PDB file of C-alpha atoms in Angstrom:
ATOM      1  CA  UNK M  15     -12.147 147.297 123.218  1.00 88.00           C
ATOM      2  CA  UNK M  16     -10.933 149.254 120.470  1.00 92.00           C
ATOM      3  CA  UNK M  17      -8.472 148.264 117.699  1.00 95.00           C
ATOM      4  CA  UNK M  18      -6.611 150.728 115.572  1.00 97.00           C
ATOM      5  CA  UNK M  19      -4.836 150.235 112.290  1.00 96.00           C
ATOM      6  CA  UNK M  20      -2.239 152.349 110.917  1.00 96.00           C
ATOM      7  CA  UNK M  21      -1.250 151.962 106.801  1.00 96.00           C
ATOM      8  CA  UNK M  22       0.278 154.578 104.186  1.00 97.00           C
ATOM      9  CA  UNK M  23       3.494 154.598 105.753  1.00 97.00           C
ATOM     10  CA  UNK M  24       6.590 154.326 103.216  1.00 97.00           C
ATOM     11  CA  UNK M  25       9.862 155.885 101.420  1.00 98.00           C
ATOM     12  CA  UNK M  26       9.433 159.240 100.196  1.00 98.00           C
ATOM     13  CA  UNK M  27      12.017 161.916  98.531  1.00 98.00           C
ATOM     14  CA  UNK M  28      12.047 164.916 100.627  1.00 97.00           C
ATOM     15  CA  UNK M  29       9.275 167.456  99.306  1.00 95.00           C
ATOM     16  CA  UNK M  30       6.973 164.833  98.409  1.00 97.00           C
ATOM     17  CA  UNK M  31       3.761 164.204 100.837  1.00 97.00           C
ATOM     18  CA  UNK M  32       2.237 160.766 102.247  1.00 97.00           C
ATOM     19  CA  UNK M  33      -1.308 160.359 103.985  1.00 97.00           C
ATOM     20  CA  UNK M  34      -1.169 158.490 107.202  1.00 98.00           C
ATOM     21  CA  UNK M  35      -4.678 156.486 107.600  1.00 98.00           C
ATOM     22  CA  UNK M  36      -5.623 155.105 111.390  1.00 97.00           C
ATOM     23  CA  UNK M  37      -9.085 152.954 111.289  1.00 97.00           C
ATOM     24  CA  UNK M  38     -11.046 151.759 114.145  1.00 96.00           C
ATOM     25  CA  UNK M  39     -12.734 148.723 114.776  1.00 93.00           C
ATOM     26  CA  UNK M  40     -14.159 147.064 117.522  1.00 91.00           C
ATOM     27  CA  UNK M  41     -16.877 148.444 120.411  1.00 84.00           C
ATOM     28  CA  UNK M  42     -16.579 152.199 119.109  1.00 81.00           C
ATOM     29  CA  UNK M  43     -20.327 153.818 118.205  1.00 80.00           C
ATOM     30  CA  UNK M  44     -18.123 156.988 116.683  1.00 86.00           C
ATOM     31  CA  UNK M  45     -14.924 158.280 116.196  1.00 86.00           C
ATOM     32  CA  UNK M  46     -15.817 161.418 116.758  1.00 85.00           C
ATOM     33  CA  UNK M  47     -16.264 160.490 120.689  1.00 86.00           C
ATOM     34  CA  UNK M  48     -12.607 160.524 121.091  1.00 91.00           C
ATOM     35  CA  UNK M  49      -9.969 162.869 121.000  1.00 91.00           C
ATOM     36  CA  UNK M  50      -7.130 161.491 118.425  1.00 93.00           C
ATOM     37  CA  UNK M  51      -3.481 162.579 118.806  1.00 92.00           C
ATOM     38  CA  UNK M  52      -0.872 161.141 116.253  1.00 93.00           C
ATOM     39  CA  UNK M  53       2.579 161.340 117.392  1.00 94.00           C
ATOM     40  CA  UNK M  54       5.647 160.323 115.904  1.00 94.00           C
ATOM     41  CA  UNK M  55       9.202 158.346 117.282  1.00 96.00           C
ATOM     42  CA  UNK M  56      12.359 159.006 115.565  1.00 95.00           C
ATOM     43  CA  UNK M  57      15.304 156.681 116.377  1.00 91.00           C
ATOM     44  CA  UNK M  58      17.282 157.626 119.334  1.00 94.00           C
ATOM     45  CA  UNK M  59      14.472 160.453 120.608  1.00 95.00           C
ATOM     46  CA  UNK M  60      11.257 160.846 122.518  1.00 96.00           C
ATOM     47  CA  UNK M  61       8.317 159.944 121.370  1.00 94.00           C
ATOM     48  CA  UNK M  62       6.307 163.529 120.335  1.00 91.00           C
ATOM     49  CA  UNK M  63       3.138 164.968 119.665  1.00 90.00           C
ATOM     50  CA  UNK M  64       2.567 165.889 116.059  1.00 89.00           C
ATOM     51  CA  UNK M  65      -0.940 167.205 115.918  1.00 86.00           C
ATOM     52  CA  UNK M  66      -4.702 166.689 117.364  1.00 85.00           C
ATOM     53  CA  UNK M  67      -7.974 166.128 116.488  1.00 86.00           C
ATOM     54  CA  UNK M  68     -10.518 167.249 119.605  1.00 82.00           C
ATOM     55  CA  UNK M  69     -13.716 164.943 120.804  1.00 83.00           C
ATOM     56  CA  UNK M  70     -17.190 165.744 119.242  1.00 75.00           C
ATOM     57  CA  UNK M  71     -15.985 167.044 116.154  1.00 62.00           C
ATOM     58  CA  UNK M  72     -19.558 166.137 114.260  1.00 49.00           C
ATOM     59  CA  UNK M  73     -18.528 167.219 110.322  1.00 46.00           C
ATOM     60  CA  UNK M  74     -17.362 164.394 108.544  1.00 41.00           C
ATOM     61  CA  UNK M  75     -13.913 166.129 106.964  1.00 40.00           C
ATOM     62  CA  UNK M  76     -12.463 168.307 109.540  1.00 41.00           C
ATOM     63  CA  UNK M  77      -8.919 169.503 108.502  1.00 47.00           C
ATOM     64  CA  UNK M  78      -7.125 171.025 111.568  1.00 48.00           C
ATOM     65  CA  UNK M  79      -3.754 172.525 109.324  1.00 48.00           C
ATOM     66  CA  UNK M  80      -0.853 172.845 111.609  1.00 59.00           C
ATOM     67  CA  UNK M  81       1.972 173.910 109.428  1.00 76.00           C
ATOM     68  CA  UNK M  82       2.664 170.951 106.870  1.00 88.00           C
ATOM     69  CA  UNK M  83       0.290 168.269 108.324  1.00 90.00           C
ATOM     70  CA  UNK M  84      -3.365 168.132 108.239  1.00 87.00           C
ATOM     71  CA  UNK M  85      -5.378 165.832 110.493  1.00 88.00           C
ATOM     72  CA  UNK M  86      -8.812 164.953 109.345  1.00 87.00           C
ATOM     73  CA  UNK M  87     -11.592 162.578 109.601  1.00 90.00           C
ATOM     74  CA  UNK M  88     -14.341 159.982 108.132  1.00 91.00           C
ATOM     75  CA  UNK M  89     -16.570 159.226 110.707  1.00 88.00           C
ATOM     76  CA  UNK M  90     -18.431 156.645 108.402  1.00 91.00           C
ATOM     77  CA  UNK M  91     -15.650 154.688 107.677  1.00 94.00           C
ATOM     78  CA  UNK M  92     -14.267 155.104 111.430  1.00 94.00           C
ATOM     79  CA  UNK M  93     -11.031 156.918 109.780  1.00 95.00           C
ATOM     80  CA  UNK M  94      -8.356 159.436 110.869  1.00 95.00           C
ATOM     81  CA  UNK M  95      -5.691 161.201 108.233  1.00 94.00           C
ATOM     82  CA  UNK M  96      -2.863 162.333 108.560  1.00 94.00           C
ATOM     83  CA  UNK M  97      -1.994 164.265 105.253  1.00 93.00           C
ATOM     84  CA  UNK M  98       1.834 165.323 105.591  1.00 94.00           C
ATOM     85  CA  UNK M  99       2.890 167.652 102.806  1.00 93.00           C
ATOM     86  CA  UNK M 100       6.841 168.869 101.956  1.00 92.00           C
ATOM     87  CA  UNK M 101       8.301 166.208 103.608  1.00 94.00           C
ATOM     88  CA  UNK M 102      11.686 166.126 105.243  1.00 92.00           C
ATOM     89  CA  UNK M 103      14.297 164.303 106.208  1.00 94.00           C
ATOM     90  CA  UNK M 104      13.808 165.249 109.720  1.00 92.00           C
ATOM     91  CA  UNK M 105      10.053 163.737 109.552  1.00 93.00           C
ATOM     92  CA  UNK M 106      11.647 160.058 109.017  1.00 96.00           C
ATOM     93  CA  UNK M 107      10.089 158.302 112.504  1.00 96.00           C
ATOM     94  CA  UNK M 108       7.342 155.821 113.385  1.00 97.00           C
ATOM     95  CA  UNK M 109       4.155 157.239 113.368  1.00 97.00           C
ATOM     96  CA  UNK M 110       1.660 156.392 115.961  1.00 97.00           C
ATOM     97  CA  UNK M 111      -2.186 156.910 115.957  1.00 97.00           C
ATOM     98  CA  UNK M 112      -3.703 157.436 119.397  1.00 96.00           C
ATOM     99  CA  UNK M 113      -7.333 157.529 120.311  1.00 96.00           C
ATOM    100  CA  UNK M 114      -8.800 158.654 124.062  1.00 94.00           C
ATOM    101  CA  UNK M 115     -12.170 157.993 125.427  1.00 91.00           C
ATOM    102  CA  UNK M 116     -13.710 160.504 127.452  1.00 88.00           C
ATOM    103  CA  UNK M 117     -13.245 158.466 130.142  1.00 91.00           C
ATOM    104  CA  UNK M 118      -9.276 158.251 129.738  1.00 92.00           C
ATOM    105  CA  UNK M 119      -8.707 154.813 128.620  1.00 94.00           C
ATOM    106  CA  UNK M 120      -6.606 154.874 125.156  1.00 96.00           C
ATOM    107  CA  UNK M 121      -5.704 153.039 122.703  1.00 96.00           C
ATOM    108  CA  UNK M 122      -2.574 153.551 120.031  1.00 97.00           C
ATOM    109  CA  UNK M 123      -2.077 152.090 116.669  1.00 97.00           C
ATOM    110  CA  UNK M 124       1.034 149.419 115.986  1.00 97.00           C
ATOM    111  CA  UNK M 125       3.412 152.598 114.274  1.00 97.00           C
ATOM    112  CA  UNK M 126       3.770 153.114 110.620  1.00 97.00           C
ATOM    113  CA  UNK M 127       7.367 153.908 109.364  1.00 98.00           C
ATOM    114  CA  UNK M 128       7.876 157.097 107.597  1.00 98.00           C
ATOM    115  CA  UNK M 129      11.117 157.726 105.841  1.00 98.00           C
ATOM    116  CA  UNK M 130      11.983 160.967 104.085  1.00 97.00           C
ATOM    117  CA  UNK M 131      15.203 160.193 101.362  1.00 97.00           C
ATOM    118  CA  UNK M 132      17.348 163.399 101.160  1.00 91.00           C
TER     119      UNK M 132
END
């Protein structure tokens, strides 16, 4: 089994950037043996896919820019980012960590709120 932790959640103005940090503990040899996916749940709406971070990516920082979020990882301290940058309102939602083996079985964070002040 596999635990993940979410933290750096909060209240930001819009503009202003927050990192997202997802650890894992548990029976997990490397991070990098998983594909991670955070995704994000605004009130009211579907849960959706903000950005990825593929299996077997060996470097310890890999940043994988997509617009105004950056995913990256620490494989030693068994640690995924997400780096959001010029925040909006429109990015206030839960944030969720997911992690997938390559044998399908996942595992998701508890959420981290995110809430952009206009």
């Amino acid at each position: 089994q596999v635990q993940l932790v979410e933290s750096g959640g909060g209240l930001v103005q819009t503009g202003g950037s927050l990192r997202l940090s997802c650890t894992a503990s548990g029976s997990i040899f490397s991070i990098s043996d998983m594909a991670w996916y955070w995704y994000r749940q605004a009130p009211g709406k579907e849960r959706e896919l903000v950005t990825t971070l593929p299996r077997h990516n060996k470097r310890n920082y890999a940043d994988f820019p997509k617009g105004r979020f950056t995913v990256s990882a620490d494989n030693a301290k068994n640690t995924v980012y997400l780096q959001m940058n010029s925040l909006k309102p429109e990015d206030t939602a839960v944030y969720y960590c997911n992690a997938v083996e390559d044998t399908g079985v996942a595992y998701w964070g508890q959420g981290t709120q995110v809430t952009v002040s206009s």
